[in-house]
Amino acid sequence: MNIVQPPPLSPELIARFKAIVGEKYAVTDEADIAPYVTEERNLFHGHSPLILRPGSTVEVSAICKLATEHRIALVPQGGNTGLVGGQTPHHGEVVISMRRMDRIREVDTASNTMTCEAGVILQNAQQRAADADRLFPLSLGAEGSCTIGGNLSTNAGGTAALAYGVAREMALGLEVVLADGRILNDLSKLKKDNTGYDLRNLFIGAEGTLGIITAATLKLFPKPRAVESAFVGLKSPADALKLLEISRDEAAGSLTSFELLADIAVDFSVRHGIDVRHPLADRYPWYVLMELSSSRDDARATLEAILGRGMEDGIVDDAVIAANLSQRSGFWKLRDEMSAAQKPEGGSIKHDVSVPVAAVPDFIAEANAAVVKLIPGARPVPFGHLGDGNIHYNVSQPAGGDTADFMARWHEVNAVVFAIVLRMGGSISAEHGIGVLKRDELPEVKDKVAIELMRSIKAMLDPLGIMNPGKVL
Amino acid sequence: MNIVQPPPLSPELIARFKAIVGEKYAVTDEADIAPYVTEERNLFHGHSPLILRPGSTVEVSAICKLATEHRIALVPQGGNTGLVGGQTPHHGEVVISMRRMDRIREVDTASNTMTCEAGVILQNAQQRAADADRLFPLSLGAEGSCTIGGNLSTNAGGTAALAYGVAREMALGLEVVLADGRILNDLSKLKKDNTGYDLRNLFIGAEGTLGIITAATLKLFPKPRAVESAFVGLKSPADALKLLEISRDEAAGSLTSFELLADIAVDFSVRHGIDVRHPLADRYPWYVLMELSSSRDDARATLEAILGRGMEDGIVDDAVIAANLSQRSGFWKLRDEMSAAQKPEGGSIKHDVSVPVAAVPDFIAEANAAVVKLIPGARPVPFGHLGDGNIHYNVSQPAGGDTADFMARWHEVNAVVFAIVLRMGGSISAEHGIGVLKRDELPEVKDKVAIELMRSIKAMLDPLGIMNPGKVL
């Protein structure tokens, strides 16, 4: 898609936008704008004349109406933690930062729902659910700063998707402001509602290109009585897959996380993470971080049964069960630091792919071979959610090599990895989305009719192309 | 919506449609057409010059192309078990019966998926999963004749939605033929795929008005090791709600069914059902049929703990746990016969509503009072899925009264019941859909912008209005 560089906003129009949110909540100073137009990895740099920080759905609606009237392009933004450049104003668009809309409108423990505005930080939503003796299970590395609106717009996955599903499956209803300012009120608390077409799933995962999610009714779950975690050393992804089968057989729905970690990923995290320690005495080629959550007090016994069967079958070489909350946090800290810990090792070319669960071992083996053949010395750092078939297949530059040279080969490496993914019936974006990072690859990997339908939907909901232009399509 | 009566099909056009599926699979004889244009309750009667029984997706595509070319309206049909007239050709449309497409294309136990064509009977899908030591959990009264395509097109709910979700949540991917004959191939096996807009949820629950689902990739689950059922007598829906809370607390995700049944519903079923027996020695005002499914062997102990707490708290008056499979089948037979058993009692005005779970007791009390005030002697027969807030709020005519007089007040009764539902933030169609039965009420109960969006989607995907016209919108 060609993006036409928008003309500079007239001072008069800026004043009208400002008037909607109030002077105090309109950012025009370059230094104040900076945090909204760059992201933490420094991979994407945008620019914008104006950041608007609306405080209500009505203000968002007024902004969209004015933008429609004057064909002003908008980029909605939550916690600015996205990994594919979806939240960045690459072409000087006006940014709508949703962070001020951070009210939890209602917690309904009888119906097990919670209604959050888009700007609620994920961790705050989790905490509020916990305070009400409930669980809001969405959990990911950026939970301290990402927002519910961003989580839904990107259909976030995370570490609990195995048992609870992705963000899409946690939303019962949405409130959405459309490009022309109309407000869709679909904040249902109902688990079953077959009155017409499903609208919420159109906006979930659309990365802000079809409208702006301003609030959502989220599902709450019973708070588990017992949570037990183990860190397991093993020989191969194939053995991890066998352990997953055993775990499902023993624990079924109470298996809430099953993360596969390559030794090099753990090593980076231990060496570069702050306060990260290796949970096992020895190193193993692969590890699994697994967690069981149960409403009964049997999680520990089940976990021990799983590990016992794994040892009997010769697939578990060593394992440690977290003895207390602090040890459990330690396991997760190691996992959460994994992305950041790649930075000190130089350039990293990242992939967020999924393949059918059974194909993960072959995928990793084939991708490793192909990447190292392409760039001798390149260091694959695969880790991720084995239970969902979702691997963060990252590749660090050869030790001591030139970073710029390596990073220049991003698309070459992508091509090699994506070819294997597609051959296996996989997805080139399992949970991070398309944004700008994978926009140009999308038509090559997606069903032709699917792309046509996506374009029709975009044209229907955003005929002027002002909603997050140049993203996804 | 005004439906223009289509002109009679020319013999030449009939011959061209026949040529697509083959003479053998085109039905034109009036007697042979009859079963496709009426439904079992005799509530809807349609007519059609031609029933087409395609054997492949390519044939469905060719039918749609020809229909687009000549603006011929089509009604897709599965097992013809729908309850809102969605599958009936009310205006002489051509019917596409999907029942011949009944191949299970693949069962993948490693990825826990099953790819079924639209015409696969639900019970056959369940059986095939069971043969592979897996569970396909969708389950409803009509499972012996309804089809996967119909289940998805109507987003069926059923008795296991509490734990496993509705049909929407069981589909990972779809194959769909669009109105113009294009084939959308989105038969993904992936649990996580964030490459663009969500397309499958547009077609799921659209009741065949946006395209024809020809195949689906469905999720499989571990087969539970232990299933335990109890039939419980209690005083009120409020006590049933308390028992639900206790059950969730003790059993969490292993609580797979929680059906609330009014005494009169049970009584009808016992009196009019074949081989139906009352599970308890005495009668109680209300009953709960509950079921636990567990991967561990603890379901019986958990069920006993739940019932024990219920008795201690004075909310369970009597209960029996199924001692064997035959007793368990007996409980479900009583439940499954409940709809049919209303017929011998004369006219029945039906509602398939949902309200927030916590509001169910108030809803039933208020609806009962309002209905009896409107029609003295009318007999409310509420039953349904309490855990989903989904009540089949049916009303039988006064004993010995005139059936036609009573049935003539269908919309009056609807209006009274729906007003209460809407006041409580509920839905007038929880799981059966809109079809023609509730089409005219939809704009009155739905958000205005939602209706506008639905119309835009319809116009985008079916600009000629040939796909199941007059349904939903």
PDB file of N, CA and C in Angstrom, chain B residues 125-154:
ATOM      1  N   ALA B 125     -19.164 -36.936  14.219  1.00  0.00           N
ATOM      2  CA  ALA B 125     -17.936 -36.219  14.567  1.00  0.00           C
ATOM      3  C   ALA B 125     -17.504 -36.573  15.989  1.00  0.00           C
ATOM      4  N   GLN B 126     -18.480 -36.584  16.912  1.00  0.00           N
ATOM      5  CA  GLN B 126     -18.176 -36.966  18.303  1.00  0.00           C
ATOM      6  C   GLN B 126     -17.581 -38.378  18.347  1.00  0.00           C
ATOM      7  N   GLN B 127     -18.213 -39.290  17.583  1.00  0.00           N
ATOM      8  CA  GLN B 127     -17.788 -40.695  17.611  1.00  0.00           C
ATOM      9  C   GLN B 127     -16.382 -40.851  17.052  1.00  0.00           C
ATOM     10  N   ARG B 128     -16.124 -40.132  15.954  1.00  0.00           N
ATOM     11  CA  ARG B 128     -14.805 -40.251  15.327  1.00  0.00           C
ATOM     12  C   ARG B 128     -13.726 -39.729  16.286  1.00  0.00           C
ATOM     13  N   ALA B 129     -14.036 -38.665  16.998  1.00  0.00           N
ATOM     14  CA  ALA B 129     -13.086 -38.149  17.990  1.00  0.00           C
ATOM     15  C   ALA B 129     -12.873 -39.185  19.090  1.00  0.00           C
ATOM     16  N   ALA B 130     -13.959 -39.773  19.552  1.00  0.00           N
ATOM     17  CA  ALA B 130     -13.850 -40.779  20.620  1.00  0.00           C
ATOM     18  C   ALA B 130     -13.021 -41.978  20.165  1.00  0.00           C
ATOM     19  N   ASP B 131     -13.203 -42.384  18.909  1.00  0.00           N
ATOM     20  CA  ASP B 131     -12.419 -43.505  18.376  1.00  0.00           C
ATOM     21  C   ASP B 131     -10.923 -43.195  18.407  1.00  0.00           C
ATOM     22  N   ALA B 132     -10.594 -41.915  18.320  1.00  0.00           N
ATOM     23  CA  ALA B 132      -9.187 -41.504  18.344  1.00  0.00           C
ATOM     24  C   ALA B 132      -8.753 -41.130  19.764  1.00  0.00           C
ATOM     25  N   ASP B 133      -9.548 -41.562  20.752  1.00  0.00           N
ATOM     26  CA  ASP B 133      -9.245 -41.279  22.163  1.00  0.00           C
ATOM     27  C   ASP B 133      -9.225 -39.774  22.457  1.00  0.00           C
ATOM     28  N   ARG B 134     -10.116 -39.048  21.812  1.00  0.00           N
ATOM     29  CA  ARG B 134     -10.233 -37.614  22.017  1.00  0.00           C
ATOM     30  C   ARG B 134     -11.698 -37.268  22.265  1.00  0.00           C
ATOM     31  N   LEU B 135     -11.926 -36.029  22.668  1.00  0.00           N
ATOM     32  CA  LEU B 135     -13.287 -35.558  22.883  1.00  0.00           C
ATOM     33  C   LEU B 135     -13.578 -34.399  21.939  1.00  0.00           C
ATOM     34  N   PHE B 136     -14.689 -34.492  21.180  1.00  0.00           N
ATOM     35  CA  PHE B 136     -15.230 -33.298  20.526  1.00  0.00           C
ATOM     36  C   PHE B 136     -16.468 -32.940  21.325  1.00  0.00           C
ATOM     37  N   PRO B 137     -16.407 -31.859  22.110  1.00  0.00           N
ATOM     38  CA  PRO B 137     -17.369 -31.675  23.194  1.00  0.00           C
ATOM     39  C   PRO B 137     -18.727 -31.101  22.803  1.00  0.00           C
ATOM     40  N   LEU B 138     -18.889 -30.556  21.601  1.00  0.00           N
ATOM     41  CA  LEU B 138     -20.194 -29.981  21.247  1.00  0.00           C
ATOM     42  C   LEU B 138     -21.270 -31.055  21.384  1.00  0.00           C
ATOM     43  N   SER B 139     -22.339 -30.724  22.087  1.00  0.00           N
ATOM     44  CA  SER B 139     -23.388 -31.717  22.328  1.00  0.00           C
ATOM     45  C   SER B 139     -24.726 -31.023  22.500  1.00  0.00           C
ATOM     46  N   LEU B 140     -25.718 -31.486  21.752  1.00  0.00           N
ATOM     47  CA  LEU B 140     -27.063 -30.900  21.890  1.00  0.00           C
ATOM     48  C   LEU B 140     -28.114 -31.919  21.501  1.00  0.00           C
ATOM     49  N   GLY B 141     -29.361 -31.623  21.833  1.00  0.00           N
ATOM     50  CA  GLY B 141     -30.450 -32.567  21.625  1.00  0.00           C
ATOM     51  C   GLY B 141     -30.506 -33.164  20.226  1.00  0.00           C
ATOM     52  N   ALA B 142     -30.252 -32.331  19.217  1.00  0.00           N
ATOM     53  CA  ALA B 142     -30.414 -32.772  17.830  1.00  0.00           C
ATOM     54  C   ALA B 142     -29.163 -33.439  17.271  1.00  0.00           C
ATOM     55  N   GLU B 143     -28.220 -33.841  18.138  1.00  0.00           N
ATOM     56  CA  GLU B 143     -26.909 -34.248  17.626  1.00  0.00           C
ATOM     57  C   GLU B 143     -26.951 -35.459  16.691  1.00  0.00           C
ATOM     58  N   GLY B 144     -28.025 -36.238  16.747  1.00  0.00           N
ATOM     59  CA  GLY B 144     -28.145 -37.380  15.844  1.00  0.00           C
ATOM     60  C   GLY B 144     -28.459 -36.993  14.407  1.00  0.00           C
ATOM     61  N   SER B 145     -28.885 -35.758  14.175  1.00  0.00           N
ATOM     62  CA  SER B 145     -29.200 -35.373  12.797  1.00  0.00           C
ATOM     63  C   SER B 145     -28.656 -34.007  12.383  1.00  0.00           C
ATOM     64  N   CYS B 146     -28.296 -33.142  13.317  1.00  0.00           N
ATOM     65  CA  CYS B 146     -27.746 -31.843  12.913  1.00  0.00           C
ATOM     66  C   CYS B 146     -26.325 -32.030  12.382  1.00  0.00           C
ATOM     67  N   THR B 147     -25.864 -31.034  11.614  1.00  0.00           N
ATOM     68  CA  THR B 147     -24.561 -31.168  10.959  1.00  0.00           C
ATOM     69  C   THR B 147     -23.567 -30.114  11.461  1.00  0.00           C
ATOM     70  N   ILE B 148     -22.312 -30.412  11.254  1.00  0.00           N
ATOM     71  CA  ILE B 148     -21.244 -29.489  11.656  1.00  0.00           C
ATOM     72  C   ILE B 148     -21.423 -28.125  10.974  1.00  0.00           C
ATOM     73  N   GLY B 149     -21.783 -28.134   9.707  1.00  0.00           N
ATOM     74  CA  GLY B 149     -21.981 -26.869   8.995  1.00  0.00           C
ATOM     75  C   GLY B 149     -23.095 -26.040   9.615  1.00  0.00           C
ATOM     76  N   GLY B 150     -24.181 -26.708   9.961  1.00  0.00           N
ATOM     77  CA  GLY B 150     -25.288 -26.022  10.620  1.00  0.00           C
ATOM     78  C   GLY B 150     -24.908 -25.567  12.024  1.00  0.00           C
ATOM     79  N   ASN B 151     -24.195 -26.415  12.745  1.00  0.00           N
ATOM     80  CA  ASN B 151     -23.742 -26.052  14.092  1.00  0.00           C
ATOM     81  C   ASN B 151     -22.916 -24.765  14.066  1.00  0.00           C
ATOM     82  N   LEU B 152     -22.024 -24.667  13.071  1.00  0.00           N
ATOM     83  CA  LEU B 152     -21.180 -23.477  12.999  1.00  0.00           C
ATOM     84  C   LEU B 152     -21.960 -22.272  12.469  1.00  0.00           C
ATOM     85  N   SER B 153     -22.804 -22.498  11.482  1.00  0.00           N
ATOM     86  CA  SER B 153     -23.564 -21.380  10.906  1.00  0.00           C
ATOM     87  C   SER B 153     -24.495 -20.761  11.930  1.00  0.00           C
ATOM     88  N   THR B 154     -24.950 -21.564  12.892  1.00  0.00           N
ATOM     89  CA  THR B 154     -25.839 -21.030  13.921  1.00  0.00           C
ATOM     90  C   THR B 154     -25.103 -20.815  15.234  1.00  0.00           C
TER      91      THR B 154
END
